[in-house]
Short mmCIF file of C-alpha atoms in Angstrom, two decimals:
data_model
loop_
_atom_site.label_atom_id
_atom_site.label_comp_id
_atom_site.label_asym_id
_atom_site.label_seq_id
_atom_site.Cartn_x
_atom_site.Cartn_y
_atom_site.Cartn_z
CA MET A 1 122.86 31.96 10.38
CA ARG A 2 120.20 31.08 7.89
CA ALA A 3 122.76 31.43 5.05
CA GLU A 4 125.01 29.03 6.84
CA HIS A 5 122.21 26.37 7.02
CA GLU A 6 121.52 26.81 3.27
CA ASN A 7 125.15 26.11 2.48
CA ILE A 8 125.26 23.12 4.76
CA PHE A 9 122.14 21.48 3.49
CA GLU A 10 122.15 20.87 -0.23
CA VAL A 11 118.78 19.23 -1.23
CA ALA A 12 117.98 17.19 -4.17
CA VAL A 13 114.29 16.84 -5.48
CA ARG A 14 113.43 13.43 -7.11
CA GLU A 15 110.52 11.09 -7.51
CA TYR A 16 109.25 9.17 -4.56
CA GLU A 17 110.44 5.56 -4.43
CA PRO A 18 108.13 3.52 -2.19
CA GLU A 19 110.51 0.87 -0.83
CA LYS A 20 113.26 3.33 -0.19
CA ASP A 21 111.28 6.42 0.91
CA ARG A 22 108.23 5.32 2.75
CA ALA A 23 109.60 5.54 6.28
CA GLY A 24 111.11 8.84 5.70
CA ALA A 25 107.98 10.32 4.09
CA GLU A 26 105.84 9.07 6.88
CA ALA A 27 108.21 10.68 9.44
CA VAL A 28 107.96 14.10 7.65
CA ASP A 29 104.14 13.80 7.62
CA ARG A 30 104.15 13.08 11.29
CA MET A 31 106.37 15.99 12.15
CA CYS A 32 104.29 18.42 10.16
CA ASP A 33 101.06 17.20 11.88
CA VAL A 34 102.32 18.30 15.33
CA GLY A 35 100.52 21.40 16.48
CA PRO A 36 101.31 24.04 18.99
CA THR A 37 101.83 22.93 22.53
CA GLY A 38 98.51 22.86 24.50
CA ALA A 39 96.41 23.15 21.33
CA VAL A 40 94.12 20.52 19.75
CA SER A 41 95.78 19.24 16.54
CA LEU A 42 94.48 16.95 13.71
CA PHE A 43 96.66 13.99 12.79
CA THR A 44 96.49 12.09 9.60
CA ASP A 45 97.39 8.46 9.28
CA LEU A 46 97.83 7.48 5.59
CA LEU A 47 97.74 3.74 6.42
CA GLY A 48 101.25 3.12 5.10
CA ASP A 49 100.60 4.56 1.70
CA PRO A 50 101.99 8.18 1.33
CA VAL A 51 100.62 8.37 -2.23
CA CYS A 52 97.14 7.30 -1.28
CA ARG A 53 95.53 10.67 -1.61
CA VAL A 54 96.37 11.00 -5.27
CA ARG A 55 96.68 7.46 -6.30
CA HIS A 56 93.22 7.27 -7.82
CA SER A 57 93.63 10.19 -10.16
CA PRO A 58 94.32 9.73 -13.94
CA ALA A 59 97.89 10.95 -13.56
CA PHE A 60 99.74 11.51 -10.35
CA LEU A 61 103.24 12.05 -8.95
CA MET A 62 104.88 12.35 -5.56
CA LEU A 63 108.29 14.14 -5.18
CA VAL A 64 110.57 14.08 -2.23
CA ALA A 65 113.34 16.50 -1.18
CA GLU A 66 116.40 14.60 0.09
CA THR A 67 119.58 16.10 1.74
CA CYS A 68 122.71 15.21 -0.28
CA GLY A 69 125.31 13.06 1.22
CA GLU A 70 125.98 9.36 2.23
CA GLU A 71 123.02 9.29 4.55
CA GLY A 72 120.51 11.32 2.76
CA GLU A 73 117.40 12.43 4.82
CA ILE A 74 113.99 13.11 3.38
CA VAL A 75 113.10 16.67 4.56
CA GLY A 76 110.19 17.47 2.26
CA LEU A 77 107.62 16.15 -0.06
CA ILE A 78 104.85 17.16 -2.38
CA ARG A 79 102.00 15.33 -4.20
CA GLY A 80 100.11 16.35 -7.30
CA CYS A 81 97.74 15.03 -10.04
CA VAL A 82 96.39 16.04 -13.41
CA LYS A 83 92.93 15.65 -14.89
CA THR A 84 90.60 17.44 -17.21
CA ILE A 85 87.86 19.40 -15.61
CA THR A 86 85.17 22.04 -16.51
CA CYS A 87 86.35 25.56 -16.07
CA GLY A 88 83.37 27.44 -17.70
CA ARG A 89 80.47 27.14 -20.02
CA THR A 90 79.42 28.52 -23.29
CA THR A 91 76.10 28.64 -25.31
CA PRO A 92 76.66 27.48 -28.99
CA ARG A 93 75.34 29.95 -31.69
CA PRO A 94 72.97 28.37 -34.19
CA MET A 95 74.61 27.81 -37.65
CA ILE A 96 73.66 30.16 -40.42
CA GLY A 97 70.75 28.87 -42.31
CA THR A 98 69.44 26.64 -39.55
CA ALA A 99 66.37 27.06 -37.49
CA SER A 100 66.78 27.83 -33.85
CA GLY A 101 63.64 26.13 -32.88
CA GLY A 102 62.52 29.18 -30.86
CA GLY A 103 64.34 28.04 -27.65
CA ALA A 104 67.66 28.86 -26.15
CA ALA A 105 70.49 26.49 -26.89
CA ALA A 106 71.72 24.48 -23.87
CA ALA A 107 75.00 25.47 -22.31
CA VAL A 108 77.93 23.23 -22.91
CA PRO A 109 81.01 22.83 -20.63
CA ILE A 110 84.45 24.32 -21.38
CA TYR A 111 87.11 21.88 -20.33
CA THR A 112 90.74 22.42 -19.41
CA LYS A 113 93.52 20.24 -18.14
CA ALA A 114 94.23 21.25 -14.65
CA ALA A 115 96.72 20.10 -11.95
CA TYR A 116 96.07 19.82 -8.22
CA ILE A 117 98.86 20.18 -5.40
CA LEU A 118 98.24 18.63 -2.06
CA GLY A 119 100.31 17.31 0.69
CA LEU A 120 103.24 19.78 0.48
CA ARG A 121 105.38 19.14 3.63
CA VAL A 122 108.72 20.41 4.77
CA SER A 123 110.45 19.18 7.99
CA PRO A 124 110.38 21.91 10.74
CA SER A 125 114.15 21.76 10.97
CA HIS A 126 114.61 22.53 7.39
CA ARG A 127 112.07 25.38 6.87
CA ARG A 128 112.92 28.81 5.36
CA MET A 129 115.69 27.27 3.08
CA GLY A 130 113.64 27.40 -0.14
CA ILE A 131 112.81 23.61 -0.10
CA GLY A 132 109.08 24.32 -0.47
CA LEU A 133 109.56 26.60 -3.40
CA LYS A 134 111.83 24.04 -4.97
CA LEU A 135 109.31 21.26 -4.60
CA VAL A 136 106.57 23.40 -6.11
CA ASN A 137 108.62 24.47 -9.14
CA ARG A 138 109.59 20.93 -9.86
CA ILE A 139 106.14 19.59 -9.64
CA GLU A 140 104.83 22.34 -11.86
CA GLU A 141 107.31 21.31 -14.48
CA TRP A 142 105.80 17.93 -14.44
CA PHE A 143 102.28 19.46 -14.71
CA ARG A 144 103.35 21.37 -17.79
CA SER A 145 104.81 18.11 -19.29
CA LYS A 146 101.40 16.50 -18.88
CA GLY A 147 99.69 19.40 -20.69
CA ALA A 148 98.18 21.13 -17.67
CA GLU A 149 96.99 24.70 -18.36
CA TYR A 150 96.28 25.52 -14.63
CA SER A 151 97.40 24.48 -11.23
CA TYR A 152 95.40 24.82 -8.01
CA MET A 153 95.67 24.07 -4.28
CA ALA A 154 93.80 24.32 -1.14
CA THR A 155 94.93 25.75 2.25
CA ASP A 156 93.57 27.03 5.50
CA LYS A 157 93.02 30.77 5.17
CA ALA A 158 94.97 31.16 8.48
CA ASN A 159 98.00 29.39 7.05
CA GLU A 160 100.23 32.43 6.41
CA ALA A 161 103.28 30.46 5.50
CA SER A 162 101.44 28.54 2.74
CA ILE A 163 99.83 31.73 1.36
CA ARG A 164 103.21 33.47 1.30
CA LEU A 165 104.71 30.59 -0.62
CA PHE A 166 101.96 30.15 -3.21
CA VAL A 167 100.57 33.64 -3.58
CA GLY A 168 103.68 35.61 -2.71
CA GLN A 169 106.38 33.59 -4.41
CA CYS A 170 104.79 31.12 -6.78
CA GLY A 171 102.27 33.43 -8.50
CA TYR A 172 99.13 31.81 -7.37
CA ALA A 173 95.92 33.81 -6.97
CA LYS A 174 93.24 33.45 -4.30
CA PHE A 175 90.39 31.95 -6.22
CA ARG A 176 87.49 30.27 -4.35
CA THR A 177 86.44 30.02 -0.74
CA PRO A 178 84.40 26.86 -0.41
CA ARG A 179 82.95 25.54 2.86
CA ILE A 180 83.81 22.15 4.51
CA LEU A 181 80.91 20.83 6.32
CA VAL A 182 81.28 18.04 8.81
CA GLN A 183 78.78 16.17 10.91
CA PRO A 184 79.66 13.66 13.69
CA VAL A 185 78.24 10.14 13.36
CA TYR A 186 75.96 9.40 16.27
CA ALA A 187 75.60 6.19 18.16
CA HIS A 188 71.99 5.88 16.98
CA ARG A 189 70.65 5.65 13.42
CA LEU A 190 68.84 8.61 12.00
CA SER A 191 65.24 8.21 11.10
CA LEU A 192 64.45 8.68 7.32
CA PRO A 193 61.36 10.61 6.53
CA LYS A 194 58.73 8.71 4.51
CA SER A 195 57.90 11.94 2.63
CA ALA A 196 60.58 11.12 0.12
CA THR A 197 61.67 8.10 -1.96
CA LEU A 198 65.25 7.07 -2.10
CA LEU A 199 66.81 5.15 -5.02
CA ARG A 200 70.19 3.69 -5.39
CA LEU A 201 71.44 4.38 -8.94
CA SER A 202 73.88 2.21 -10.98
CA PRO A 203 77.25 3.77 -11.89
CA ALA A 204 76.00 4.11 -15.46
CA ALA A 205 72.81 5.84 -14.55
CA ALA A 206 74.59 8.17 -12.16
CA GLU A 207 76.99 9.07 -14.81
CA SER A 208 74.25 9.98 -17.24
CA ILE A 209 72.59 12.19 -14.74
CA TYR A 210 75.83 13.95 -13.71
CA ARG A 211 76.91 14.55 -17.28
CA SER A 212 73.44 15.78 -18.16
CA ARG A 213 72.81 18.07 -15.22
CA PHE A 214 76.28 18.89 -13.87
CA SER A 215 78.84 18.83 -16.72
CA THR A 216 78.90 22.74 -16.76
CA THR A 217 79.63 22.99 -13.02
CA GLU A 218 82.95 24.31 -12.21
CA PHE A 219 85.60 21.58 -11.43
CA PHE A 220 83.47 18.77 -12.91
CA PRO A 221 85.81 15.92 -13.84
CA LEU A 222 85.59 14.72 -17.42
CA ASP A 223 86.39 11.14 -16.20
CA VAL A 224 83.43 11.18 -13.67
CA ASP A 225 82.82 7.56 -14.81
CA SER A 226 86.12 6.43 -13.42
CA ILE A 227 85.10 7.96 -10.01
CA LEU A 228 81.65 6.32 -9.97
CA HIS A 229 83.08 2.98 -10.78
CA ASN A 230 85.81 3.21 -8.18
CA PRO A 231 85.35 0.61 -5.41
CA LEU A 232 85.78 3.52 -2.94
CA SER A 233 82.52 5.12 -4.32
CA LEU A 234 79.99 3.40 -2.19
CA GLY A 235 76.88 4.55 -4.21
CA THR A 236 74.86 7.25 -5.80
CA PHE A 237 71.44 7.88 -4.51
CA LEU A 238 68.56 9.84 -6.00
CA ALA A 239 65.77 11.34 -3.78
CA LEU A 240 62.29 12.07 -5.23
CA PRO A 241 59.21 13.60 -3.61
CA GLU A 242 56.59 11.27 -2.06
CA GLY A 243 54.33 9.82 -4.75
CA CYS A 244 56.78 10.49 -7.59
CA GLU A 245 57.70 7.16 -9.28
CA TRP A 246 60.89 6.33 -11.03
CA THR A 247 60.03 4.77 -14.36
CA SER A 248 63.27 4.92 -16.44
CA LEU A 249 66.46 6.96 -16.70
CA ASP A 250 65.43 8.25 -20.06
CA ARG A 251 62.17 9.68 -18.84
CA PHE A 252 63.95 11.31 -15.81
CA LEU A 253 66.39 12.93 -18.10
CA ALA A 254 63.79 14.10 -20.56
CA GLY A 255 61.54 15.57 -17.91
CA PRO A 256 62.56 15.28 -14.24
CA PRO A 257 60.11 15.98 -11.48
CA GLU A 258 59.66 19.35 -10.03
CA SER A 259 61.92 18.58 -7.19
CA TRP A 260 64.72 16.03 -6.88
CA ALA A 261 68.18 15.60 -5.45
CA VAL A 262 71.21 13.48 -5.94
CA LEU A 263 74.31 12.56 -3.77
CA SER A 264 77.17 10.12 -3.98
CA VAL A 265 79.27 8.70 -1.14
CA TRP A 266 83.02 8.03 -0.98
CA ASP A 267 84.92 5.91 1.51
CA CYS A 268 87.76 7.97 3.00
CA SER A 269 88.26 5.51 5.89
CA SER A 270 89.99 2.98 3.56
CA VAL A 271 92.41 5.62 2.48
CA PHE A 272 93.39 7.53 5.61
CA ARG A 273 92.45 7.95 9.24
CA LEU A 274 92.24 11.07 11.36
CA GLU A 275 92.75 11.72 14.99
CA LEU A 276 92.38 14.72 17.30
CA ARG A 277 95.12 15.05 19.82
CA GLY A 278 95.61 17.47 22.71
CA ALA A 279 92.09 17.82 23.72
CA PRO A 280 91.60 18.47 27.59
CA ARG A 281 90.33 15.62 29.70
CA LEU A 282 87.05 17.45 30.38
CA ILE A 283 86.17 17.68 26.72
CA ARG A 284 87.03 13.93 26.23
CA GLY A 285 85.02 13.07 29.26
CA LEU A 286 81.89 14.99 28.06
CA ALA A 287 82.32 13.37 24.65
CA TRP A 288 82.39 9.92 26.26
CA THR A 289 79.35 10.65 28.40
CA SER A 290 77.39 11.79 25.26
CA ARG A 291 78.08 8.57 23.59
CA ALA A 292 77.19 6.44 26.66
CA VAL A 293 73.76 8.13 26.99
CA ASP A 294 73.05 7.86 23.26
CA LYS A 295 73.91 4.27 23.33
CA ALA A 296 71.92 3.53 26.47
CA VAL A 297 68.69 5.36 25.38
CA PRO A 298 68.90 5.64 21.64
CA TRP A 299 65.27 6.42 21.35
CA LEU A 300 65.89 9.84 22.80
CA ARG A 301 67.92 10.64 19.69
CA ILE A 302 70.54 12.64 21.69
CA PRO A 303 73.33 13.99 19.40
CA SER A 304 76.51 12.47 20.64
CA VAL A 305 80.13 13.28 19.97
CA PRO A 306 81.87 10.30 18.45
CA ASP A 307 85.49 9.21 19.83
CA LEU A 308 87.55 11.58 17.65
CA PHE A 309 90.41 11.35 19.98
CA ARG A 310 91.45 7.88 18.61
CA PRO A 311 92.03 7.10 15.02
CA PHE A 312 88.71 7.44 13.06
CA GLY A 313 87.51 7.30 9.51
CA GLY A 314 85.00 9.17 7.50
CA TYR A 315 82.73 9.13 4.49
CA PHE A 316 82.76 12.01 1.97
CA MET A 317 79.53 13.15 0.18
CA TYR A 318 80.20 14.36 -3.32
CA GLY A 319 78.21 15.23 -6.37
CA ILE A 320 75.46 16.86 -4.30
CA GLY A 321 72.96 18.54 -6.48
CA GLY A 322 69.25 18.88 -7.27
CA ASP A 323 66.55 21.15 -8.39
CA GLY A 324 63.12 22.46 -7.38
CA PRO A 325 61.56 23.99 -4.28
CA GLU A 326 61.97 20.71 -2.19
CA ALA A 327 65.57 20.03 -3.29
CA ALA A 328 67.14 21.10 0.11
CA LYS A 329 64.71 19.00 1.95
CA LEU A 330 65.53 16.08 -0.32
CA VAL A 331 69.22 16.61 0.12
CA ARG A 332 68.73 16.43 3.89
CA ARG A 333 67.17 13.12 3.46
CA LEU A 334 70.17 11.84 1.45
CA CYS A 335 72.56 13.17 4.07
CA ARG A 336 70.78 11.24 6.80
CA HIS A 337 71.09 8.08 4.66
CA ALA A 338 74.81 8.84 4.21
CA HIS A 339 75.14 9.26 8.01
CA ASN A 340 73.57 5.83 8.63
CA MET A 341 75.95 4.40 6.08
CA ALA A 342 78.86 5.88 7.80
CA ARG A 343 77.62 4.58 11.12
CA GLU A 344 77.45 1.07 9.72
CA GLY A 345 80.97 1.53 8.34
CA GLY A 346 82.22 2.38 11.72
CA CYS A 347 83.17 5.99 10.87
CA GLY A 348 83.37 8.96 13.12
CA VAL A 349 82.25 11.74 10.73
CA VAL A 350 80.56 12.40 7.38
CA ALA A 351 81.58 15.47 5.46
CA THR A 352 81.33 17.33 2.31
CA GLU A 353 82.65 20.55 0.63
CA VAL A 354 80.49 23.00 -1.27
CA ALA A 355 80.85 26.41 -2.89
CA ALA A 356 80.41 29.53 -0.72
CA GLY A 357 77.14 30.26 -2.55
CA GLU A 358 75.83 26.70 -2.78
CA PRO A 359 71.89 27.03 -2.66
CA LEU A 360 71.52 23.51 -1.19
CA THR A 361 73.81 24.11 1.89
CA ALA A 362 70.63 24.65 4.05
CA GLY A 363 69.83 20.88 3.55
CA ILE A 364 73.30 19.66 4.52
CA PRO A 365 73.47 18.84 8.38
CA HIS A 366 76.77 19.84 10.02
CA TRP A 367 78.27 21.05 13.23
CA ARG A 368 79.71 24.53 13.01
CA ARG A 369 82.51 23.66 15.49
CA LEU A 370 83.69 20.81 13.34
CA SER A 371 83.32 22.60 9.92
CA ILE A 372 85.48 25.13 8.10
CA GLU A 373 83.36 28.05 7.05
CA GLU A 374 86.01 29.43 4.55
CA ASP A 375 88.57 27.12 2.95
CA LEU A 376 90.98 28.87 0.52
CA TRP A 377 91.67 27.61 -3.02
CA CYS A 378 94.37 29.22 -5.00
CA VAL A 379 95.08 28.88 -8.75
CA LYS A 380 97.82 29.67 -11.21
CA ARG A 381 97.90 29.79 -15.04
CA LEU A 382 100.82 27.59 -16.08
CA VAL A 383 101.02 28.34 -19.80
CA ASP A 384 100.89 31.45 -21.99
CA VAL A 385 98.83 29.98 -24.82
CA TYR A 386 95.19 29.01 -24.48
CA GLY A 387 94.09 25.52 -25.20
CA ASP A 388 90.57 24.03 -25.30
CA GLY A 389 89.73 26.16 -22.30
CA GLY A 390 90.57 29.35 -24.07
CA ALA A 391 86.88 30.23 -24.67
CA VAL A 392 86.54 31.09 -21.08
CA GLY A 393 89.47 33.52 -21.24
CA ASP A 394 91.83 33.51 -18.16
CA TRP A 395 90.07 31.16 -15.74
CA THR A 396 91.87 32.66 -12.74
CA ARG A 397 89.97 35.91 -13.22
CA SER A 398 86.50 34.27 -13.64
CA PRO A 399 83.86 35.08 -11.03
CA PRO A 400 82.72 32.09 -8.76
CA GLY A 401 79.60 30.17 -9.58
CA ASN A 402 76.94 28.92 -7.05
CA SER A 403 78.30 25.43 -7.17
CA ILE A 404 81.48 23.39 -7.56
CA PHE A 405 82.13 19.69 -8.04
CA VAL A 406 84.64 18.44 -5.44
CA ASP A 407 86.60 15.41 -6.72
CA PRO A 408 86.66 12.95 -3.85
CA ARG A 409 89.93 11.49 -5.07
CA GLU A 410 91.54 14.75 -3.77
CA VAL A 411 90.05 14.83 -0.33
#
């Protein structure tokens, strides 16, 4: 029976054409969002722009799979982007005949051109016909044409079909298991401790700090300046201990205080909206009650569940970092500020994604029931020769670091 279907449906893979394909692509996205009967499902509304989740990357592409014939039907789609990121670090050796100065040389980043796959969708009526494999193969061809050395993707560790396709058929390897941390936005503002000073940095100052302190972090984007100057980036904020004064960027870079923390905020609500469907009436009623009480008596600071059962937006915290014994406490201060920004922006959640071993996780407020403790990232080497990233060897076999830099353009 399956062979008969494969003969009936011939599928062509081509580049997405907005005017022609928008309705069909949105239909496939909607069909793939439907969850099991009786289960709570997360729906995504791309606000009429199927390319929105890759549009802000340096190079991006969306492909569609269309049935052949007079009335071609879009039955699959895939999105991807290419950028230059950090895949490792190295410590330069002093040149022969030069003085080392008695101190260890600073590590420098090793960059590679990497591609990211997201939004692979195949219509439920056309699965198990090789369409997903065809889409992946075609977009990997485009990745190679753009000079990408690696391709990576993220999936739910429970998504067996996705793992079978990418790991079992396409040669990807399980690579990293970061955590997605989500906090609901309450009806009341969160108080900000006075034991820390919060500063808003200019995009130029933020870029200098990120390049100076985080350029050797895995997945750090070489074009971080483009991210920070993007209108969707709502600001970068630096937290310093009480009594510590900010004098200048140069002095901070030359000798930062014992403890400090930094965080940036990205507006996902202008790109897409989310909605939980299928929740029992009891759960929705309890959530409504918590919001009503929180609004009526905000001074009680009762944590309330936002209305996630209608379309809602969120802010994403990225570039979280810091140093010193008080760093986690300062990160918590920054996260509370991000929560208040999200509240003013009418959002339902504020979220971030961090490495499994991120030392600052203790300072990031989140609800366990809304978070994903173990996301799964898989990676594949696309070329046989080593480019600029060759100094790290085969990146797919490298051990995980304590931190990663999650690009908000790919959320």
